[in-house]
Coordinates of C-alpha atoms in Angstrom, one line a residue:
M1 CA 25.0 -155.3 -39.8
S2 CA 22.5 -154.4 -39.0
F3 CA 18.8 -153.9 -40.1
K4 CA 17.5 -154.0 -43.2
A5 CA 14.0 -153.6 -44.5
V6 CA 12.2 -154.7 -41.4
R7 CA 10.7 -153.2 -38.3
A8 CA 12.7 -154.0 -35.2
V9 CA 11.7 -152.0 -32.3
L10 CA 10.5 -155.3 -30.9
T11 CA 8.3 -154.4 -28.1
G12 CA 9.5 -150.9 -28.2
V13 CA 13.1 -151.6 -27.3
S14 CA 14.9 -154.2 -29.1
M15 CA 16.8 -154.2 -32.2
L16 CA 18.5 -153.3 -35.3
A17 CA 21.0 -153.7 -37.9
L18 CA 19.0 -151.1 -37.5
A19 CA 20.2 -151.6 -37.6
A20 CA 17.2 -150.2 -36.5
C21 CA 13.9 -150.7 -35.1
A22 CA 10.6 -149.1 -35.2
T23 CA 6.9 -149.2 -35.1
A24 CA 4.5 -148.2 -37.8
T25 CA 5.2 -144.6 -36.8
A26 CA 8.9 -145.0 -37.4
S27 CA 9.1 -141.9 -39.6
Q28 CA 7.8 -139.8 -36.7
E29 CA 10.0 -141.5 -34.1
A30 CA 13.1 -140.9 -36.2
V31 CA 12.8 -137.1 -35.6
P32 CA 14.5 -135.8 -32.5
V33 CA 12.0 -133.7 -30.6
A34 CA 14.6 -131.0 -29.7
A35 CA 15.5 -130.4 -33.3
E36 CA 11.9 -130.6 -34.8
P37 CA 13.4 -131.2 -38.3
A38 CA 11.1 -131.1 -41.4
V39 CA 12.0 -133.9 -43.9
V40 CA 11.3 -132.8 -47.4
V41 CA 9.4 -135.5 -49.3
T42 CA 10.8 -135.9 -52.8
P43 CA 9.3 -138.2 -55.5
V44 CA 11.3 -141.5 -55.7
R45 CA 13.3 -142.1 -58.8
E46 CA 13.7 -145.8 -58.8
S47 CA 16.9 -147.8 -59.2
T48 CA 16.9 -151.1 -61.0
D49 CA 15.9 -154.3 -59.3
F50 CA 19.5 -155.4 -59.5
T51 CA 20.8 -152.3 -57.7
L52 CA 18.0 -152.5 -55.0
G53 CA 19.3 -156.0 -54.2
T54 CA 22.5 -156.6 -52.3
D55 CA 25.0 -159.4 -51.7
Q56 CA 24.1 -161.0 -55.0
P57 CA 26.5 -163.6 -56.5
R58 CA 29.8 -162.1 -57.7
T59 CA 31.0 -162.4 -61.2
A60 CA 34.1 -164.4 -62.2
E61 CA 36.0 -161.1 -62.5
Q62 CA 35.0 -160.0 -59.0
L63 CA 36.1 -163.3 -57.6
A64 CA 39.5 -162.9 -59.3
M65 CA 40.5 -159.6 -57.6
S66 CA 40.9 -158.2 -54.1
F67 CA 39.8 -154.7 -53.3
D68 CA 42.7 -152.8 -52.0
K69 CA 41.4 -149.2 -51.6
A70 CA 38.6 -146.9 -52.5
D71 CA 39.3 -143.2 -52.6
L72 CA 36.0 -141.3 -52.7
S73 CA 35.7 -137.6 -53.4
I74 CA 32.0 -136.7 -53.1
R75 CA 30.5 -133.2 -53.4
V76 CA 27.0 -133.1 -51.8
M77 CA 24.8 -130.2 -53.1
P78 CA 21.8 -129.8 -50.8
E79 CA 20.0 -127.2 -52.9
T80 CA 19.7 -129.5 -55.9
K81 CA 19.8 -132.8 -54.0
T82 CA 22.5 -134.1 -56.2
I83 CA 26.1 -135.3 -55.8
S84 CA 29.2 -135.1 -58.0
A85 CA 31.9 -137.6 -57.3
I86 CA 35.2 -139.2 -58.4
A87 CA 36.0 -142.7 -57.2
V88 CA 39.5 -144.1 -57.5
L89 CA 39.5 -147.9 -56.9
D90 CA 42.6 -150.0 -56.6
F91 CA 42.5 -153.8 -57.1
T92 CA 45.0 -156.6 -57.1
A93 CA 44.4 -159.6 -59.3
T94 CA 44.2 -162.9 -57.5
A95 CA 43.8 -164.8 -60.8
P96 CA 44.2 -163.8 -64.5
L97 CA 41.9 -160.8 -65.0
T98 CA 40.5 -159.3 -68.3
A99 CA 38.0 -156.8 -66.9
V100 CA 37.1 -154.9 -63.7
V101 CA 33.5 -155.3 -62.6
V102 CA 31.9 -153.1 -60.0
E103 CA 28.4 -152.0 -59.2
L104 CA 27.0 -148.4 -59.5
D105 CA 23.4 -147.2 -59.6
T106 CA 22.3 -146.2 -63.1
L107 CA 20.5 -143.2 -61.6
L108 CA 24.0 -141.7 -61.5
T109 CA 25.5 -140.5 -64.8
V110 CA 29.1 -141.6 -65.5
S111 CA 31.1 -139.0 -67.4
S112 CA 34.5 -140.6 -67.4
V113 CA 36.1 -144.0 -66.8
Q114 CA 39.9 -144.4 -66.7
V115 CA 42.1 -147.5 -66.2
D116 CA 45.6 -146.6 -65.0
G117 CA 45.2 -143.1 -66.4
R118 CA 43.9 -144.2 -69.8
E119 CA 40.4 -143.1 -70.8
I120 CA 38.0 -145.9 -71.6
P121 CA 35.1 -145.0 -73.9
A122 CA 31.6 -146.2 -73.3
G123 CA 29.8 -148.6 -75.6
D124 CA 31.2 -151.3 -77.9
G125 CA 34.6 -152.4 -76.7
G126 CA 34.4 -150.0 -73.8
W127 CA 32.7 -149.8 -70.5
S128 CA 29.1 -150.6 -69.9
N129 CA 26.7 -150.4 -67.0
P130 CA 23.5 -152.4 -67.7
E131 CA 21.2 -152.6 -64.7
G132 CA 23.9 -151.2 -62.5
R133 CA 26.7 -153.8 -62.9
M134 CA 29.6 -152.0 -64.6
T135 CA 32.1 -153.9 -66.7
I136 CA 35.4 -152.1 -67.5
P137 CA 37.6 -154.1 -70.0
L138 CA 41.4 -154.0 -69.5
A139 CA 43.7 -153.3 -72.5
E140 CA 45.8 -156.3 -71.6
P141 CA 45.0 -159.3 -69.3
L142 CA 46.3 -158.8 -65.8
A143 CA 48.3 -161.6 -64.3
A144 CA 47.7 -162.8 -60.8
G145 CA 49.5 -160.4 -58.5
G146 CA 49.2 -157.5 -60.8
T147 CA 47.5 -154.3 -59.8
V148 CA 45.1 -151.9 -61.5
S149 CA 43.6 -148.5 -60.7
V150 CA 40.2 -147.5 -62.0
R151 CA 38.9 -143.9 -61.9
I152 CA 35.2 -143.3 -62.3
A153 CA 33.7 -139.8 -62.4
Y154 CA 29.9 -139.6 -61.9
A155 CA 27.1 -137.3 -60.8
G156 CA 23.4 -137.0 -60.5
A157 CA 20.5 -137.3 -58.1
P158 CA 20.9 -140.5 -56.0
R159 CA 18.0 -142.6 -54.9
V160 CA 15.9 -140.9 -52.2
A161 CA 15.1 -143.2 -49.3
P162 CA 11.4 -143.9 -49.1
Q163 CA 11.7 -144.9 -45.5
A164 CA 15.2 -145.0 -44.1
P165 CA 16.7 -147.1 -42.9
W166 CA 14.4 -149.9 -44.0
D167 CA 14.0 -148.7 -47.5
G168 CA 17.2 -146.8 -48.0
G169 CA 19.1 -144.2 -50.0
F170 CA 19.6 -140.5 -49.3
V171 CA 17.6 -138.6 -46.7
W172 CA 17.5 -134.9 -47.7
G173 CA 16.1 -133.5 -44.5
A174 CA 16.2 -130.1 -42.8
T175 CA 16.3 -128.9 -39.2
A176 CA 13.6 -126.7 -37.7
D177 CA 15.3 -123.5 -39.0
G178 CA 15.6 -125.0 -42.6
T179 CA 19.3 -125.9 -42.5
P180 CA 20.1 -129.0 -44.6
W181 CA 20.3 -132.2 -42.6
I182 CA 21.4 -135.1 -44.8
A183 CA 22.2 -138.8 -44.3
T184 CA 22.7 -142.0 -46.2
A185 CA 21.4 -145.4 -45.1
V186 CA 21.8 -148.2 -47.6
Q187 CA 22.1 -151.5 -45.9
P188 CA 19.0 -153.0 -47.7
E189 CA 20.3 -151.8 -51.1
G190 CA 24.0 -151.7 -50.7
C191 CA 26.9 -149.4 -51.3
D192 CA 26.3 -149.0 -55.1
I193 CA 23.5 -146.6 -54.3
F194 CA 26.1 -143.8 -54.2
W195 CA 29.6 -145.1 -54.8
P196 CA 31.1 -147.8 -57.1
C197 CA 31.8 -150.9 -55.2
I198 CA 31.5 -154.7 -55.2
D199 CA 28.2 -154.9 -53.4
H200 CA 28.9 -158.1 -51.4
P201 CA 30.0 -158.6 -47.8
L202 CA 33.0 -160.7 -48.8
A203 CA 34.3 -157.8 -51.0
E204 CA 35.2 -155.3 -48.4
P205 CA 37.9 -152.8 -49.4
K206 CA 41.0 -152.9 -47.2
R207 CA 40.7 -149.1 -46.8
V208 CA 38.3 -146.3 -47.8
D209 CA 39.4 -142.7 -47.9
L210 CA 36.6 -140.2 -47.9
H211 CA 36.7 -136.6 -49.1
I212 CA 33.3 -135.0 -48.5
R213 CA 32.8 -131.5 -49.8
V214 CA 29.8 -129.7 -48.3
P215 CA 28.7 -126.1 -47.7
S216 CA 31.0 -124.5 -45.1
N217 CA 28.2 -123.9 -42.6
L218 CA 27.8 -127.7 -42.3
S219 CA 29.8 -130.6 -40.9
A220 CA 30.4 -134.0 -42.4
P221 CA 31.4 -136.6 -39.8
S222 CA 32.0 -140.0 -41.4
N223 CA 33.8 -143.3 -41.0
G224 CA 37.2 -144.0 -39.5
R225 CA 39.9 -141.5 -38.5
F226 CA 39.5 -137.8 -39.0
M227 CA 42.1 -136.5 -41.4
G228 CA 41.2 -132.8 -41.2
T229 CA 39.3 -130.3 -43.2
V230 CA 40.2 -128.1 -46.2
D231 CA 38.3 -124.7 -46.5
H232 CA 38.3 -123.9 -50.1
E233 CA 37.3 -120.3 -49.3
D234 CA 34.5 -120.4 -51.8
G235 CA 31.7 -121.4 -49.4
W236 CA 32.7 -125.1 -49.5
T237 CA 34.7 -127.2 -47.1
T238 CA 36.1 -130.8 -47.6
W239 CA 36.0 -133.2 -44.7
N240 CA 38.6 -136.0 -44.9
W241 CA 38.3 -139.4 -43.3
S242 CA 40.1 -142.8 -43.6
A243 CA 38.6 -146.1 -42.5
A244 CA 40.3 -149.6 -42.5
N245 CA 38.3 -152.7 -43.5
P246 CA 34.9 -151.2 -43.5
N247 CA 31.7 -153.0 -44.3
T248 CA 30.7 -151.7 -47.7
Y249 CA 27.1 -150.6 -46.6
A250 CA 28.6 -149.0 -43.5
I251 CA 30.2 -146.2 -45.5
A252 CA 27.9 -143.3 -44.7
L253 CA 27.5 -139.6 -45.4
N254 CA 26.2 -137.5 -42.6
I255 CA 25.9 -133.8 -43.2
G256 CA 24.3 -131.1 -41.0
P257 CA 24.7 -128.3 -38.5
Y258 CA 26.6 -130.4 -36.0
D259 CA 28.6 -129.8 -32.9
E260 CA 30.9 -132.5 -31.6
M261 CA 31.0 -133.7 -28.0
R262 CA 34.3 -135.5 -27.5
A263 CA 36.3 -137.4 -24.8
D264 CA 38.9 -140.0 -24.5
Y265 CA 37.9 -143.4 -23.1
R266 CA 40.4 -145.5 -21.3
S267 CA 39.8 -149.1 -22.3
R268 CA 40.1 -151.9 -19.8
F269 CA 42.7 -153.2 -22.2
G270 CA 45.0 -150.2 -21.7
N271 CA 44.5 -148.2 -24.9
M272 CA 42.9 -144.8 -25.2
I273 CA 39.9 -144.5 -27.6
P274 CA 38.5 -141.3 -28.8
I275 CA 34.7 -141.2 -28.4
S276 CA 32.6 -138.6 -30.3
Y277 CA 28.9 -137.6 -30.6
W278 CA 28.0 -135.3 -33.5
H279 CA 24.7 -133.7 -32.5
L280 CA 22.5 -130.9 -33.9
R281 CA 23.5 -127.5 -32.5
S282 CA 19.9 -126.9 -31.6
D283 CA 19.6 -130.0 -29.3
D284 CA 18.9 -129.6 -25.6
P285 CA 22.4 -129.6 -24.0
A286 CA 21.2 -131.6 -21.0
K287 CA 19.9 -134.3 -23.2
V288 CA 23.1 -134.4 -25.2
E289 CA 25.2 -134.7 -22.1
A290 CA 22.9 -137.4 -20.7
L291 CA 23.2 -139.5 -23.9
F292 CA 27.0 -138.9 -24.1
A293 CA 27.4 -140.1 -20.5
Q294 CA 26.1 -143.5 -21.6
F295 CA 28.9 -144.1 -24.1
A296 CA 31.7 -145.1 -21.6
P297 CA 29.6 -147.5 -19.5
M298 CA 28.4 -149.2 -22.7
M299 CA 31.9 -149.5 -24.0
D300 CA 33.0 -151.0 -20.7
F301 CA 30.2 -153.5 -20.8
Y302 CA 31.0 -154.7 -24.3
E303 CA 34.7 -154.8 -23.6
S304 CA 34.2 -156.9 -20.5
T305 CA 31.6 -159.1 -22.1
V306 CA 33.0 -159.6 -25.6
G307 CA 36.4 -158.1 -25.9
P308 CA 38.4 -155.0 -27.0
Y309 CA 36.5 -152.3 -29.0
P310 CA 37.5 -153.3 -32.6
F311 CA 38.3 -149.9 -34.0
G312 CA 40.1 -148.2 -31.1
D313 CA 42.8 -146.7 -33.4
E314 CA 40.1 -144.8 -35.2
K315 CA 37.2 -143.8 -32.9
M316 CA 33.9 -144.8 -31.4
G317 CA 31.6 -142.3 -33.1
V318 CA 27.8 -141.6 -33.1
V319 CA 26.0 -139.1 -35.3
E320 CA 22.5 -137.8 -35.0
T321 CA 20.5 -138.5 -38.1
P322 CA 17.1 -137.7 -39.6
H323 CA 16.3 -141.4 -39.7
L324 CA 16.2 -143.9 -36.8
G325 CA 19.6 -145.5 -37.0
M326 CA 22.1 -147.9 -38.5
E327 CA 25.4 -149.6 -37.6
H328 CA 27.7 -147.5 -39.7
Q329 CA 31.2 -148.6 -38.6
T330 CA 32.8 -146.0 -36.2
I331 CA 30.0 -143.5 -37.0
N332 CA 26.7 -145.2 -35.9
A333 CA 23.6 -143.4 -36.9
Y334 CA 21.3 -142.3 -34.0
G335 CA 17.8 -140.9 -34.4
N336 CA 16.0 -142.1 -31.2
A337 CA 15.2 -138.5 -30.1
Y338 CA 16.7 -139.0 -26.6
K339 CA 13.6 -141.0 -25.7
L340 CA 13.4 -142.5 -22.2
D341 CA 11.7 -145.9 -21.7
G342 CA 12.2 -146.6 -18.1
K343 CA 15.1 -149.0 -18.6
G344 CA 17.9 -146.7 -17.7
Y345 CA 19.7 -146.7 -21.0
D346 CA 19.1 -145.8 -24.7
W347 CA 18.3 -149.1 -26.4
L348 CA 19.1 -147.8 -29.9
L349 CA 22.5 -146.5 -29.0
H350 CA 23.3 -149.8 -27.3
H351 CA 22.1 -152.0 -30.1
E352 CA 23.9 -150.1 -32.9
M353 CA 27.1 -150.3 -30.7
A354 CA 26.7 -154.1 -30.5
H355 CA 27.2 -154.2 -34.3
E356 CA 30.7 -152.8 -34.0
W357 CA 31.4 -156.3 -32.6
F358 CA 28.6 -158.4 -34.3
G359 CA 28.6 -157.2 -37.9
N360 CA 31.6 -154.9 -38.3
Q361 CA 34.4 -156.8 -36.5
M362 CA 32.9 -160.2 -37.2
T363 CA 30.9 -160.3 -40.4
N364 CA 28.8 -163.3 -41.4
R365 CA 30.0 -165.0 -44.6
N366 CA 26.5 -165.2 -46.0
A367 CA 23.1 -163.7 -45.0
D368 CA 22.0 -167.2 -43.9
D369 CA 24.2 -166.6 -40.9
M370 CA 22.7 -163.2 -40.1
W371 CA 21.6 -164.3 -36.7
L372 CA 25.2 -164.1 -35.6
H373 CA 24.9 -160.3 -36.1
E374 CA 21.3 -159.7 -35.0
G375 CA 20.8 -162.5 -32.4
L376 CA 24.0 -162.2 -30.6
G377 CA 23.8 -158.4 -30.8
S378 CA 20.3 -158.5 -29.4
Y379 CA 21.3 -160.8 -26.5
M380 CA 23.6 -158.0 -25.4
Q381 CA 20.6 -155.9 -24.3
P382 CA 19.1 -158.2 -21.7
L383 CA 22.7 -158.9 -20.5
Y384 CA 23.3 -155.1 -20.2
L385 CA 20.1 -154.7 -18.2
R386 CA 21.4 -157.3 -15.8
W387 CA 24.7 -155.4 -15.8
L388 CA 22.9 -152.2 -14.9
H389 CA 19.9 -153.2 -12.7
G390 CA 20.0 -156.9 -11.9
E391 CA 18.3 -160.2 -12.8
R392 CA 14.7 -159.0 -12.8
Y393 CA 15.3 -156.6 -15.7
M394 CA 17.2 -159.1 -17.8
Q395 CA 14.3 -161.6 -17.4
A396 CA 11.8 -159.0 -18.3
E397 CA 13.6 -158.2 -21.5
L398 CA 13.9 -161.9 -22.4
Q399 CA 10.2 -162.3 -21.8
D400 CA 9.5 -159.4 -24.2
Q401 CA 11.6 -161.1 -26.8
R402 CA 9.8 -164.5 -26.1
R403 CA 6.4 -163.0 -26.7
D404 CA 7.4 -161.6 -30.1
L405 CA 8.6 -164.9 -31.6
I406 CA 7.2 -165.8 -35.0
N407 CA 8.5 -169.4 -35.6
R408 CA 7.4 -169.5 -39.2
F409 CA 10.8 -170.0 -40.8
A410 CA 14.0 -171.5 -39.5
V411 CA 16.6 -169.0 -38.4
V412 CA 19.2 -170.8 -40.5
S413 CA 18.3 -172.6 -43.7
G414 CA 21.7 -174.2 -44.4
T415 CA 21.8 -172.7 -48.0
E416 CA 23.3 -169.6 -49.5
R417 CA 20.7 -166.8 -49.1
A418 CA 20.4 -163.1 -49.9
E419 CA 19.6 -160.5 -47.3
D420 CA 16.0 -160.1 -48.5
E421 CA 15.5 -163.8 -48.0
V422 CA 16.3 -163.6 -44.3
Y423 CA 15.1 -160.2 -43.2
K424 CA 11.6 -160.3 -44.7
S425 CA 9.3 -162.4 -42.5
D426 CA 7.1 -163.6 -45.4
V427 CA 10.0 -165.6 -46.8
G428 CA 12.5 -165.9 -44.0
P429 CA 13.0 -165.5 -40.2
G430 CA 12.6 -161.7 -40.1
L431 CA 12.5 -160.5 -36.5
D432 CA 13.3 -164.0 -35.3
L433 CA 16.9 -163.2 -36.3
Y434 CA 16.8 -160.8 -33.3
N435 CA 14.5 -162.3 -30.7
K436 CA 14.9 -166.0 -31.3
G437 CA 18.6 -165.5 -31.9
S438 CA 18.9 -163.8 -28.5
L439 CA 16.8 -166.5 -26.7
I440 CA 18.9 -169.3 -28.4
A441 CA 22.0 -167.6 -27.1
H442 CA 20.5 -167.4 -23.6
S443 CA 19.6 -171.1 -23.6
L444 CA 23.1 -172.0 -24.9
R445 CA 24.7 -170.0 -22.1
M446 CA 22.4 -171.7 -19.5
L447 CA 23.4 -175.1 -20.9
I448 CA 27.2 -174.7 -21.1
G449 CA 27.9 -172.0 -18.5
D450 CA 29.3 -168.5 -18.6
E451 CA 32.9 -169.4 -19.1
A452 CA 32.4 -171.6 -22.1
F453 CA 29.7 -169.4 -23.6
F454 CA 31.6 -166.1 -23.4
R455 CA 34.9 -167.6 -24.6
S456 CA 33.0 -169.0 -27.6
V457 CA 31.6 -165.6 -28.4
T458 CA 35.0 -163.9 -28.1
R459 CA 36.6 -166.5 -30.3
L460 CA 33.9 -166.1 -32.9
V461 CA 34.3 -162.3 -33.0
Y462 CA 38.1 -162.1 -33.0
G463 CA 39.3 -165.6 -34.0
T464 CA 41.1 -165.9 -30.6
A465 CA 40.0 -166.2 -27.0
T466 CA 42.7 -163.6 -25.9
P467 CA 42.3 -160.6 -28.2
R468 CA 44.5 -157.6 -27.6
P469 CA 44.2 -154.2 -29.3
G470 CA 46.3 -154.0 -32.4
E471 CA 46.7 -157.8 -32.6
F472 CA 43.6 -158.7 -34.6
T473 CA 41.7 -157.7 -37.7
T474 CA 38.2 -157.9 -39.0
R475 CA 37.0 -161.4 -39.9
Y476 CA 34.1 -163.5 -41.2
G477 CA 32.1 -166.1 -39.3
T478 CA 29.6 -168.8 -39.9
T479 CA 27.1 -170.8 -37.9
N480 CA 29.1 -174.0 -38.4
E481 CA 32.2 -172.3 -37.1
F482 CA 30.4 -171.1 -34.0
L483 CA 29.2 -174.7 -33.4
A484 CA 32.8 -176.0 -33.7
I485 CA 34.0 -173.4 -31.2
V486 CA 31.1 -174.1 -28.8
N487 CA 31.9 -177.8 -29.0
Q488 CA 35.6 -177.2 -28.1
E489 CA 34.9 -174.8 -25.3
S490 CA 32.1 -176.9 -23.7
G491 CA 33.7 -180.3 -24.3
Q492 CA 30.4 -181.5 -25.8
D493 CA 28.9 -182.2 -29.2
L494 CA 26.1 -179.7 -29.4
A495 CA 25.0 -180.3 -33.0
W496 CA 21.6 -181.4 -31.6
F497 CA 21.2 -178.0 -30.0
F498 CA 22.0 -176.0 -33.1
R499 CA 19.9 -178.3 -35.3
A500 CA 16.8 -178.1 -33.2
Y501 CA 16.9 -174.4 -32.5
L502 CA 18.4 -172.9 -35.7
Y503 CA 17.5 -175.2 -38.5
Q504 CA 13.9 -175.9 -37.4
A505 CA 11.1 -173.3 -37.4
A506 CA 9.1 -175.0 -34.6
L507 CA 10.4 -174.7 -31.0
P508 CA 11.2 -177.9 -29.1
D509 CA 8.1 -179.1 -27.3
L510 CA 8.5 -180.5 -23.8
R511 CA 5.6 -182.9 -23.3
H512 CA 4.9 -184.3 -19.9
T513 CA 2.5 -186.5 -18.1
R514 CA 2.1 -187.2 -14.4
E515 CA 0.8 -190.5 -13.1
D516 CA 1.6 -193.3 -10.6
G517 CA 3.9 -191.1 -8.6
E518 CA 6.1 -190.1 -11.5
L519 CA 6.5 -187.2 -13.9
A520 CA 7.4 -188.4 -17.4
L521 CA 9.1 -185.9 -19.8
E522 CA 9.7 -186.1 -23.5
W523 CA 11.2 -183.6 -26.0
V524 CA 9.6 -183.4 -29.5
T525 CA 11.5 -181.3 -32.1
G526 CA 10.5 -180.1 -35.6
D527 CA 12.5 -182.9 -37.3
A528 CA 11.8 -185.6 -34.6
G529 CA 15.6 -185.6 -34.0
A530 CA 17.3 -186.3 -30.7
F531 CA 17.2 -183.4 -28.2
P532 CA 18.8 -184.4 -24.9
M533 CA 18.3 -181.0 -23.3
P534 CA 18.4 -181.4 -19.5
V535 CA 15.4 -180.0 -17.6
E536 CA 15.4 -178.5 -14.1
I537 CA 12.3 -179.5 -12.1
E538 CA 11.2 -177.9 -8.9
I539 CA 9.1 -180.1 -6.6
D540 CA 7.7 -178.4 -3.5
G541 CA 10.5 -175.9 -3.7
R542 CA 13.3 -178.4 -4.1
R543 CA 15.1 -178.5 -7.4
Q544 CA 16.5 -181.5 -9.3
T545 CA 17.9 -181.8 -12.9
V546 CA 16.5 -184.5 -15.2
A547 CA 19.2 -185.6 -17.6
M548 CA 16.7 -186.4 -20.5
T549 CA 19.0 -189.0 -22.2
G550 CA 17.6 -189.7 -25.6
G551 CA 15.2 -186.8 -25.1
R552 CA 13.2 -188.6 -22.4
G553 CA 13.3 -188.6 -18.6
R554 CA 11.4 -189.5 -15.5
I555 CA 11.4 -188.2 -11.9
A556 CA 9.5 -189.3 -8.8
V557 CA 6.8 -186.9 -7.7
P558 CA 4.9 -187.3 -4.5
A559 CA 1.1 -187.1 -4.6
R560 CA -0.2 -183.5 -4.4
A561 CA 3.3 -182.1 -4.7
H562 CA 3.6 -178.8 -6.6
V563 CA 5.7 -179.2 -9.7
L564 CA 7.3 -176.4 -11.6
I565 CA 9.1 -177.2 -14.9
D566 CA 12.2 -175.1 -15.7
P567 CA 11.6 -172.6 -12.9
D568 CA 14.2 -170.1 -14.1
N569 CA 13.1 -170.4 -17.8
K570 CA 16.6 -171.4 -18.9
V571 CA 15.3 -173.4 -21.9
L572 CA 13.6 -171.9 -25.0
R573 CA 10.6 -174.1 -25.7
R574 CA 7.1 -174.1 -26.9
D575 CA 4.6 -172.4 -24.6
V576 CA 1.0 -173.2 -25.4
F577 CA -0.3 -170.3 -23.4
I578 CA 1.6 -167.8 -25.6
E579 CA 0.2 -169.5 -28.7
E580 CA -3.3 -169.2 -27.3
W581 CA -2.7 -165.5 -26.5
K582 CA -1.5 -164.8 -30.0
A583 CA -4.4 -166.7 -31.6
A584 CA -6.8 -164.7 -29.5
G585 CA -5.7 -161.5 -31.3
S586 CA -2.4 -160.3 -29.9
P587 CA -0.5 -157.6 -32.0
N588 CA 1.5 -160.4 -33.6

């Protein structure tokens, strides 16, 4: 899921929801060098504060209906930077229902609203859309189990992204030769920026069908399975797609002068998965081929580490975009300009792919559990470096993450939170969702071992330890669920581990003194709670593990012996020397 209005290039290589990651020069880095596109700056017409928020509490009506299907016909007009659309939304009542409530940006003008084919007027007794939350009354109350179909016709100039993907909307760009190059990125603001939806992660439609009409010299790759094109012989062509169980913000429009590089990937689980990269026609073919060659090894890594690619019956797709990136289900946005960083793989491609498992297959129930997306997804990068190059590269990546920790707010608050409250580092964990989440995952793995750790991750993502293609569906997860799974797989009660790392801002502090031939150790946590984390000690090259029962331990140490605490850095803990470095004027 992401990444939402925050910078995440973490040391130049680490994350998104990006979704994305970047430095202060993100707008420059998002432009592929080979294409040299020129993004046209358009004055921002602002949406309401309500629309610019996402995952806000649902109304009683929204809680009383399930979202069966969205059928979206969207015409995108590059010359005027406008859209014209018809959305047909199908719902089933799960409790008595008197109105349908959806969200749609007030920047878009609604011309018609119909319920089951009957036109609904605007105004008194009819539909209304104050602040972007549209209420559509039903002629008769709908009993539980009843179905209703709503048709909404709308048009206008949608919000222009001030800085996609962190501050999102439409990106109306152009390639070097002036050809339109357009994308949407709306994770921070939500799906209602350009289509009527229930802007909440627990309100995913079971299916979204997309019919995207664009000038015939352009292509429009999107989510899910390709259902063909229709050439209207008037200079316009409609591209048709169908996606099952998509995250609402993951529905994306991508329009440009694309060519497709395509292959079939044979999964280690036996199924064949189409893989596609939609790139600008002007790109350097050698760079395109080099990036595409990374797809299959990354897929194999994720399938061997986590489990089957979740959307194998649709595709694993990537599209080049005029912004840095975002985890758009089955059509991840890529704008890293084929940059090399000496690590032997494209970090952005890899991180966005992680979100197919951590975000799209398994979605957090509330933003307070966002570390399950970003932290576990970010841990996949050091693991992949080990997969590719060995231990040294994994440890170097973990150290980069360690240096970037903020430790100002707890990763998990234990309360219901909106995305802004967790992604923005002035009020929430921010980049710690990525870095600290990854390091917590590493410490957990070091504590319980590979078998218990990876089985726990697989169960969280799929709801089973033995997922097979076609035998699972998308699901929701929570921190408490992950704790329960870890306890079962490890045979331990690790509530102390989760409490100390996730629910406290301060890192556990290992205090030690050496006197009278002994090394005395004591853990101190943010809430002074028990923290029986065992500690490995190396004494003159020989290693022993101190049990730390009750958070304290002692070990005999000969005089003048060299002592090294936690020689393999298995345990995430306070490091005074890093604090001193930051206090002296580090970038953070």
